[in-house]
């Protein structure tokens, strides 16, 4: 008389782990930061945001690079179309600014305290996080530059 609900055998098994997210990188992503360096850069961005010492977005970063501002330029490797920011590495090389690509614009935006993805951030030096900044700058400068 009473209805019994049959459970599918697949539902009884333990839930699967979340699938690993694969990021598609642009062909111009050189030098790409290692996972360890990416974490250091994210931490440095978080510290810079606390003292409001970053520039975010293509237009703002480009404007302050042209004005001669110094810092580390962090670019997201999964930005499409490439034409949006492909001129920034050349500008950085002309002005001897260290720059590196990281895999995800979503992670870059969230480390900057934003809900929106960000494709470029300029981290400016500051006394509050000088040690972390110097370490990141040294590692980014030692990355091999593209031909």
mmCIF file with all atom_site columns, C-alpha atoms in Angstrom:
data_model
loop_
_atom_site.group_PDB
_atom_site.id
_atom_site.type_symbol
_atom_site.label_atom_id
_atom_site.label_alt_id
_atom_site.label_comp_id
_atom_site.label_asym_id
_atom_site.label_entity_id
_atom_site.label_seq_id
_atom_site.pdbx_PDB_ins_code
_atom_site.Cartn_x
_atom_site.Cartn_y
_atom_site.Cartn_z
_atom_site.occupancy
_atom_site.B_iso_or_equiv
_atom_site.pdbx_formal_charge
_atom_site.auth_seq_id
_atom_site.auth_comp_id
_atom_site.auth_asym_id
_atom_site.auth_atom_id
_atom_site.pdbx_PDB_model_num
ATOM 1   C CA . UNK A 1 1   ? 0.000  0.000  0.000   1.00 0.00 ? 1   UNK A CA 1
ATOM 2   C CA . UNK A 1 2   ? 2.703  2.484  0.876   1.00 0.00 ? 2   UNK A CA 1
ATOM 3   C CA . UNK A 1 3   ? 5.019  3.705  -1.763  1.00 0.00 ? 3   UNK A CA 1
ATOM 4   C CA . UNK A 1 4   ? 8.695  3.071  -1.330  1.00 0.00 ? 4   UNK A CA 1
ATOM 5   C CA . UNK A 1 5   ? 11.247 5.129  -3.125  1.00 0.00 ? 5   UNK A CA 1
ATOM 6   C CA . UNK A 1 6   ? 13.965 3.223  -4.909  1.00 0.00 ? 6   UNK A CA 1
ATOM 7   C CA . UNK A 1 7   ? 17.390 4.804  -4.799  1.00 0.00 ? 7   UNK A CA 1
ATOM 8   C CA . UNK A 1 8   ? 19.619 4.471  -7.817  1.00 0.00 ? 8   UNK A CA 1
ATOM 9   C CA . UNK A 1 9   ? 22.837 2.535  -7.060  1.00 0.00 ? 9   UNK A CA 1
ATOM 10  C CA . UNK A 1 10  ? 24.976 5.468  -8.283  1.00 0.00 ? 10  UNK A CA 1
ATOM 11  C CA . UNK A 1 11  ? 23.470 7.808  -5.688  1.00 0.00 ? 11  UNK A CA 1
ATOM 12  C CA . UNK A 1 12  ? 24.559 5.537  -2.830  1.00 0.00 ? 12  UNK A CA 1
ATOM 13  C CA . UNK A 1 13  ? 28.241 5.941  -3.676  1.00 0.00 ? 13  UNK A CA 1
ATOM 14  C CA . UNK A 1 14  ? 30.348 8.698  -2.191  1.00 0.00 ? 14  UNK A CA 1
ATOM 15  C CA . UNK A 1 15  ? 30.171 11.996 -4.061  1.00 0.00 ? 15  UNK A CA 1
ATOM 16  C CA . UNK A 1 16  ? 32.996 12.574 -6.495  1.00 0.00 ? 16  UNK A CA 1
ATOM 17  C CA . UNK A 1 17  ? 35.601 15.223 -5.894  1.00 0.00 ? 17  UNK A CA 1
ATOM 18  C CA . UNK A 1 18  ? 35.111 18.507 -7.724  1.00 0.00 ? 18  UNK A CA 1
ATOM 19  C CA . UNK A 1 19  ? 36.580 18.337 -11.214 1.00 0.00 ? 19  UNK A CA 1
ATOM 20  C CA . UNK A 1 20  ? 39.797 20.250 -11.697 1.00 0.00 ? 20  UNK A CA 1
ATOM 21  C CA . UNK A 1 21  ? 39.271 23.504 -13.568 1.00 0.00 ? 21  UNK A CA 1
ATOM 22  C CA . UNK A 1 22  ? 41.378 23.760 -16.686 1.00 0.00 ? 22  UNK A CA 1
ATOM 23  C CA . UNK A 1 23  ? 42.332 27.232 -17.792 1.00 0.00 ? 23  UNK A CA 1
ATOM 24  C CA . UNK A 1 24  ? 43.031 27.977 -21.440 1.00 0.00 ? 24  UNK A CA 1
ATOM 25  C CA . UNK A 1 25  ? 46.042 30.258 -21.684 1.00 0.00 ? 25  UNK A CA 1
ATOM 26  C CA . UNK A 1 26  ? 46.856 32.693 -24.454 1.00 0.00 ? 26  UNK A CA 1
ATOM 27  C CA . UNK A 1 27  ? 49.821 31.943 -26.721 1.00 0.00 ? 27  UNK A CA 1
ATOM 28  C CA . UNK A 1 28  ? 51.554 35.165 -25.625 1.00 0.00 ? 28  UNK A CA 1
ATOM 29  C CA . UNK A 1 29  ? 51.710 34.172 -21.927 1.00 0.00 ? 29  UNK A CA 1
ATOM 30  C CA . UNK A 1 30  ? 55.463 34.342 -21.489 1.00 0.00 ? 30  UNK A CA 1
ATOM 31  C CA . UNK A 1 31  ? 56.853 34.550 -18.805 1.00 0.00 ? 31  UNK A CA 1
ATOM 32  C CA . UNK A 1 32  ? 54.243 32.521 -16.948 1.00 0.00 ? 32  UNK A CA 1
ATOM 33  C CA . UNK A 1 33  ? 54.650 32.539 -13.167 1.00 0.00 ? 33  UNK A CA 1
ATOM 34  C CA . UNK A 1 34  ? 54.929 29.211 -11.391 1.00 0.00 ? 34  UNK A CA 1
ATOM 35  C CA . UNK A 1 35  ? 52.214 28.155 -8.958  1.00 0.00 ? 35  UNK A CA 1
ATOM 36  C CA . UNK A 1 36  ? 54.412 29.179 -6.012  1.00 0.00 ? 36  UNK A CA 1
ATOM 37  C CA . UNK A 1 37  ? 55.192 32.599 -7.491  1.00 0.00 ? 37  UNK A CA 1
ATOM 38  C CA . UNK A 1 38  ? 51.522 33.099 -8.383  1.00 0.00 ? 38  UNK A CA 1
ATOM 39  C CA . UNK A 1 39  ? 50.566 32.605 -4.733  1.00 0.00 ? 39  UNK A CA 1
ATOM 40  C CA . UNK A 1 40  ? 53.215 35.126 -3.674  1.00 0.00 ? 40  UNK A CA 1
ATOM 41  C CA . UNK A 1 41  ? 51.893 37.628 -6.204  1.00 0.00 ? 41  UNK A CA 1
ATOM 42  C CA . UNK A 1 42  ? 48.300 37.114 -4.992  1.00 0.00 ? 42  UNK A CA 1
ATOM 43  C CA . UNK A 1 43  ? 49.429 37.744 -1.400  1.00 0.00 ? 43  UNK A CA 1
ATOM 44  C CA . UNK A 1 44  ? 51.336 40.844 -2.456  1.00 0.00 ? 44  UNK A CA 1
ATOM 45  C CA . UNK A 1 45  ? 48.243 42.124 -4.284  1.00 0.00 ? 45  UNK A CA 1
ATOM 46  C CA . UNK A 1 46  ? 46.123 41.559 -1.157  1.00 0.00 ? 46  UNK A CA 1
ATOM 47  C CA . UNK A 1 47  ? 48.614 43.518 0.954   1.00 0.00 ? 47  UNK A CA 1
ATOM 48  C CA . UNK A 1 48  ? 48.734 46.326 -1.609  1.00 0.00 ? 48  UNK A CA 1
ATOM 49  C CA . UNK A 1 49  ? 44.931 46.555 -1.683  1.00 0.00 ? 49  UNK A CA 1
ATOM 50  C CA . UNK A 1 50  ? 44.845 47.108 2.095   1.00 0.00 ? 50  UNK A CA 1
ATOM 51  C CA . UNK A 1 51  ? 46.889 50.318 1.684   1.00 0.00 ? 51  UNK A CA 1
ATOM 52  C CA . UNK A 1 52  ? 45.195 51.171 -1.644  1.00 0.00 ? 52  UNK A CA 1
ATOM 53  C CA . UNK A 1 53  ? 48.451 50.979 -3.547  1.00 0.00 ? 53  UNK A CA 1
ATOM 54  C CA . UNK A 1 54  ? 47.473 49.167 -6.778  1.00 0.00 ? 54  UNK A CA 1
ATOM 55  C CA . UNK A 1 55  ? 46.286 50.120 -10.232 1.00 0.00 ? 55  UNK A CA 1
ATOM 56  C CA . UNK A 1 56  ? 43.797 47.751 -11.817 1.00 0.00 ? 56  UNK A CA 1
ATOM 57  C CA . UNK A 1 57  ? 42.469 47.471 -15.341 1.00 0.00 ? 57  UNK A CA 1
ATOM 58  C CA . UNK A 1 58  ? 44.059 47.988 -18.736 1.00 0.00 ? 58  UNK A CA 1
ATOM 59  C CA . UNK A 1 59  ? 43.271 51.692 -19.118 1.00 0.00 ? 59  UNK A CA 1
ATOM 60  C CA . UNK A 1 60  ? 44.454 52.676 -15.651 1.00 0.00 ? 60  UNK A CA 1
ATOM 61  C CA . UNK A 1 61  ? 47.633 50.577 -15.754 1.00 0.00 ? 61  UNK A CA 1
ATOM 62  C CA . UNK A 1 62  ? 48.499 51.869 -19.234 1.00 0.00 ? 62  UNK A CA 1
ATOM 63  C CA . UNK A 1 63  ? 47.978 55.475 -18.135 1.00 0.00 ? 63  UNK A CA 1
ATOM 64  C CA . UNK A 1 64  ? 50.267 55.165 -15.112 1.00 0.00 ? 64  UNK A CA 1
ATOM 65  C CA . UNK A 1 65  ? 52.958 53.226 -16.998 1.00 0.00 ? 65  UNK A CA 1
ATOM 66  C CA . UNK A 1 66  ? 53.018 56.113 -19.485 1.00 0.00 ? 66  UNK A CA 1
ATOM 67  C CA . UNK A 1 67  ? 53.329 58.565 -16.579 1.00 0.00 ? 67  UNK A CA 1
ATOM 68  C CA . UNK A 1 68  ? 56.408 56.663 -15.363 1.00 0.00 ? 68  UNK A CA 1
ATOM 69  C CA . UNK A 1 69  ? 55.025 54.903 -12.294 1.00 0.00 ? 69  UNK A CA 1
ATOM 70  C CA . UNK A 1 70  ? 57.130 51.981 -11.045 1.00 0.00 ? 70  UNK A CA 1
ATOM 71  C CA . UNK A 1 71  ? 55.933 48.579 -9.831  1.00 0.00 ? 71  UNK A CA 1
ATOM 72  C CA . UNK A 1 72  ? 55.254 44.973 -10.807 1.00 0.00 ? 72  UNK A CA 1
ATOM 73  C CA . UNK A 1 73  ? 52.760 44.366 -13.610 1.00 0.00 ? 73  UNK A CA 1
ATOM 74  C CA . UNK A 1 74  ? 50.682 41.197 -13.202 1.00 0.00 ? 74  UNK A CA 1
ATOM 75  C CA . UNK A 1 75  ? 48.755 40.056 -16.287 1.00 0.00 ? 75  UNK A CA 1
ATOM 76  C CA . UNK A 1 76  ? 46.088 37.346 -16.486 1.00 0.00 ? 76  UNK A CA 1
ATOM 77  C CA . UNK A 1 77  ? 46.839 34.610 -18.993 1.00 0.00 ? 77  UNK A CA 1
ATOM 78  C CA . UNK A 1 78  ? 43.254 33.662 -19.829 1.00 0.00 ? 78  UNK A CA 1
ATOM 79  C CA . UNK A 1 79  ? 42.095 37.038 -21.152 1.00 0.00 ? 79  UNK A CA 1
ATOM 80  C CA . UNK A 1 80  ? 40.356 36.975 -24.517 1.00 0.00 ? 80  UNK A CA 1
ATOM 81  C CA . UNK A 1 81  ? 40.679 38.625 -26.981 1.00 0.00 ? 81  UNK A CA 1
ATOM 82  C CA . UNK A 1 82  ? 44.435 39.061 -26.727 1.00 0.00 ? 82  UNK A CA 1
ATOM 83  C CA . UNK A 1 83  ? 44.226 42.448 -28.454 1.00 0.00 ? 83  UNK A CA 1
ATOM 84  C CA . UNK A 1 84  ? 42.872 43.967 -25.244 1.00 0.00 ? 84  UNK A CA 1
ATOM 85  C CA . UNK A 1 85  ? 46.236 43.954 -23.503 1.00 0.00 ? 85  UNK A CA 1
ATOM 86  C CA . UNK A 1 86  ? 48.901 42.594 -25.863 1.00 0.00 ? 86  UNK A CA 1
ATOM 87  C CA . UNK A 1 87  ? 50.646 46.005 -25.999 1.00 0.00 ? 87  UNK A CA 1
ATOM 88  C CA . UNK A 1 88  ? 51.367 46.124 -22.234 1.00 0.00 ? 88  UNK A CA 1
ATOM 89  C CA . UNK A 1 89  ? 54.354 43.716 -22.147 1.00 0.00 ? 89  UNK A CA 1
ATOM 90  C CA . UNK A 1 90  ? 56.106 45.851 -24.787 1.00 0.00 ? 90  UNK A CA 1
ATOM 91  C CA . UNK A 1 91  ? 55.444 48.977 -22.725 1.00 0.00 ? 91  UNK A CA 1
ATOM 92  C CA . UNK A 1 92  ? 56.842 47.243 -19.627 1.00 0.00 ? 92  UNK A CA 1
ATOM 93  C CA . UNK A 1 93  ? 59.999 46.159 -21.446 1.00 0.00 ? 93  UNK A CA 1
ATOM 94  C CA . UNK A 1 94  ? 60.546 49.686 -22.757 1.00 0.00 ? 94  UNK A CA 1
ATOM 95  C CA . UNK A 1 95  ? 60.351 51.090 -19.221 1.00 0.00 ? 95  UNK A CA 1
ATOM 96  C CA . UNK A 1 96  ? 62.212 48.196 -17.509 1.00 0.00 ? 96  UNK A CA 1
ATOM 97  C CA . UNK A 1 97  ? 59.207 47.179 -15.418 1.00 0.00 ? 97  UNK A CA 1
ATOM 98  C CA . UNK A 1 98  ? 59.038 43.553 -14.275 1.00 0.00 ? 98  UNK A CA 1
ATOM 99  C CA . UNK A 1 99  ? 55.931 41.718 -15.489 1.00 0.00 ? 99  UNK A CA 1
ATOM 100 C CA . UNK A 1 100 ? 54.562 38.191 -15.298 1.00 0.00 ? 100 UNK A CA 1
ATOM 101 C CA . UNK A 1 101 ? 51.497 36.288 -16.416 1.00 0.00 ? 101 UNK A CA 1
ATOM 102 C CA . UNK A 1 102 ? 49.368 34.295 -14.012 1.00 0.00 ? 102 UNK A CA 1
ATOM 103 C CA . UNK A 1 103 ? 46.811 31.675 -15.098 1.00 0.00 ? 103 UNK A CA 1
ATOM 104 C CA . UNK A 1 104 ? 43.474 33.160 -14.013 1.00 0.00 ? 104 UNK A CA 1
ATOM 105 C CA . UNK A 1 105 ? 41.867 36.595 -14.243 1.00 0.00 ? 105 UNK A CA 1
ATOM 106 C CA . UNK A 1 106 ? 39.181 35.484 -11.794 1.00 0.00 ? 106 UNK A CA 1
ATOM 107 C CA . UNK A 1 107 ? 41.778 34.732 -9.117  1.00 0.00 ? 107 UNK A CA 1
ATOM 108 C CA . UNK A 1 108 ? 43.536 38.017 -9.843  1.00 0.00 ? 108 UNK A CA 1
ATOM 109 C CA . UNK A 1 109 ? 40.306 39.957 -9.428  1.00 0.00 ? 109 UNK A CA 1
ATOM 110 C CA . UNK A 1 110 ? 39.358 38.174 -6.218  1.00 0.00 ? 110 UNK A CA 1
ATOM 111 C CA . UNK A 1 111 ? 42.818 38.745 -4.709  1.00 0.00 ? 111 UNK A CA 1
ATOM 112 C CA . UNK A 1 112 ? 42.306 42.454 -5.428  1.00 0.00 ? 112 UNK A CA 1
ATOM 113 C CA . UNK A 1 113 ? 39.085 42.353 -3.423  1.00 0.00 ? 113 UNK A CA 1
ATOM 114 C CA . UNK A 1 114 ? 36.802 42.633 -6.439  1.00 0.00 ? 114 UNK A CA 1
ATOM 115 C CA . UNK A 1 115 ? 33.918 40.444 -7.519  1.00 0.00 ? 115 UNK A CA 1
ATOM 116 C CA . UNK A 1 116 ? 34.814 41.103 -11.166 1.00 0.00 ? 116 UNK A CA 1
ATOM 117 C CA . UNK A 1 117 ? 37.714 39.446 -12.978 1.00 0.00 ? 117 UNK A CA 1
ATOM 118 C CA . UNK A 1 118 ? 40.700 41.707 -13.636 1.00 0.00 ? 118 UNK A CA 1
ATOM 119 C CA . UNK A 1 119 ? 43.162 41.151 -16.464 1.00 0.00 ? 119 UNK A CA 1
ATOM 120 C CA . UNK A 1 120 ? 45.957 43.565 -15.392 1.00 0.00 ? 120 UNK A CA 1
ATOM 121 C CA . UNK A 1 121 ? 47.189 44.898 -12.044 1.00 0.00 ? 121 UNK A CA 1
ATOM 122 C CA . UNK A 1 122 ? 50.150 47.161 -11.256 1.00 0.00 ? 122 UNK A CA 1
ATOM 123 C CA . UNK A 1 123 ? 51.496 46.617 -7.733  1.00 0.00 ? 123 UNK A CA 1
ATOM 124 C CA . UNK A 1 124 ? 53.267 49.714 -6.451  1.00 0.00 ? 124 UNK A CA 1
ATOM 125 C CA . UNK A 1 125 ? 55.975 49.508 -3.751  1.00 0.00 ? 125 UNK A CA 1
ATOM 126 C CA . UNK A 1 126 ? 55.074 50.548 -0.198  1.00 0.00 ? 126 UNK A CA 1
ATOM 127 C CA . UNK A 1 127 ? 56.779 50.361 3.210   1.00 0.00 ? 127 UNK A CA 1
ATOM 128 C CA . UNK A 1 128 ? 54.021 48.181 4.751   1.00 0.00 ? 128 UNK A CA 1
ATOM 129 C CA . UNK A 1 129 ? 54.751 45.193 2.491   1.00 0.00 ? 129 UNK A CA 1
ATOM 130 C CA . UNK A 1 130 ? 58.231 46.060 1.188   1.00 0.00 ? 130 UNK A CA 1
ATOM 131 C CA . UNK A 1 131 ? 59.722 42.652 2.020   1.00 0.00 ? 131 UNK A CA 1
ATOM 132 C CA . UNK A 1 132 ? 57.048 40.705 0.106   1.00 0.00 ? 132 UNK A CA 1
ATOM 133 C CA . UNK A 1 133 ? 57.236 43.214 -2.769  1.00 0.00 ? 133 UNK A CA 1
ATOM 134 C CA . UNK A 1 134 ? 61.035 42.906 -3.069  1.00 0.00 ? 134 UNK A CA 1
ATOM 135 C CA . UNK A 1 135 ? 60.836 39.107 -3.056  1.00 0.00 ? 135 UNK A CA 1
ATOM 136 C CA . UNK A 1 136 ? 58.168 39.115 -5.791  1.00 0.00 ? 136 UNK A CA 1
ATOM 137 C CA . UNK A 1 137 ? 60.064 41.689 -7.845  1.00 0.00 ? 137 UNK A CA 1
ATOM 138 C CA . UNK A 1 138 ? 63.265 39.655 -7.693  1.00 0.00 ? 138 UNK A CA 1
ATOM 139 C CA . UNK A 1 139 ? 61.528 36.430 -8.757  1.00 0.00 ? 139 UNK A CA 1
ATOM 140 C CA . UNK A 1 140 ? 59.528 38.104 -11.546 1.00 0.00 ? 140 UNK A CA 1
ATOM 141 C CA . UNK A 1 141 ? 62.676 39.825 -12.871 1.00 0.00 ? 141 UNK A CA 1
ATOM 142 C CA . UNK A 1 142 ? 64.515 36.488 -12.979 1.00 0.00 ? 142 UNK A CA 1
ATOM 143 C CA . UNK A 1 143 ? 61.854 34.859 -15.202 1.00 0.00 ? 143 UNK A CA 1
ATOM 144 C CA . UNK A 1 144 ? 63.005 34.321 -18.814 1.00 0.00 ? 144 UNK A CA 1
ATOM 145 C CA . UNK A 1 145 ? 61.742 37.027 -21.170 1.00 0.00 ? 145 UNK A CA 1
ATOM 146 C CA . UNK A 1 146 ? 60.146 36.134 -24.527 1.00 0.00 ? 146 UNK A CA 1
ATOM 147 C CA . UNK A 1 147 ? 62.178 36.514 -27.692 1.00 0.00 ? 147 UNK A CA 1
#
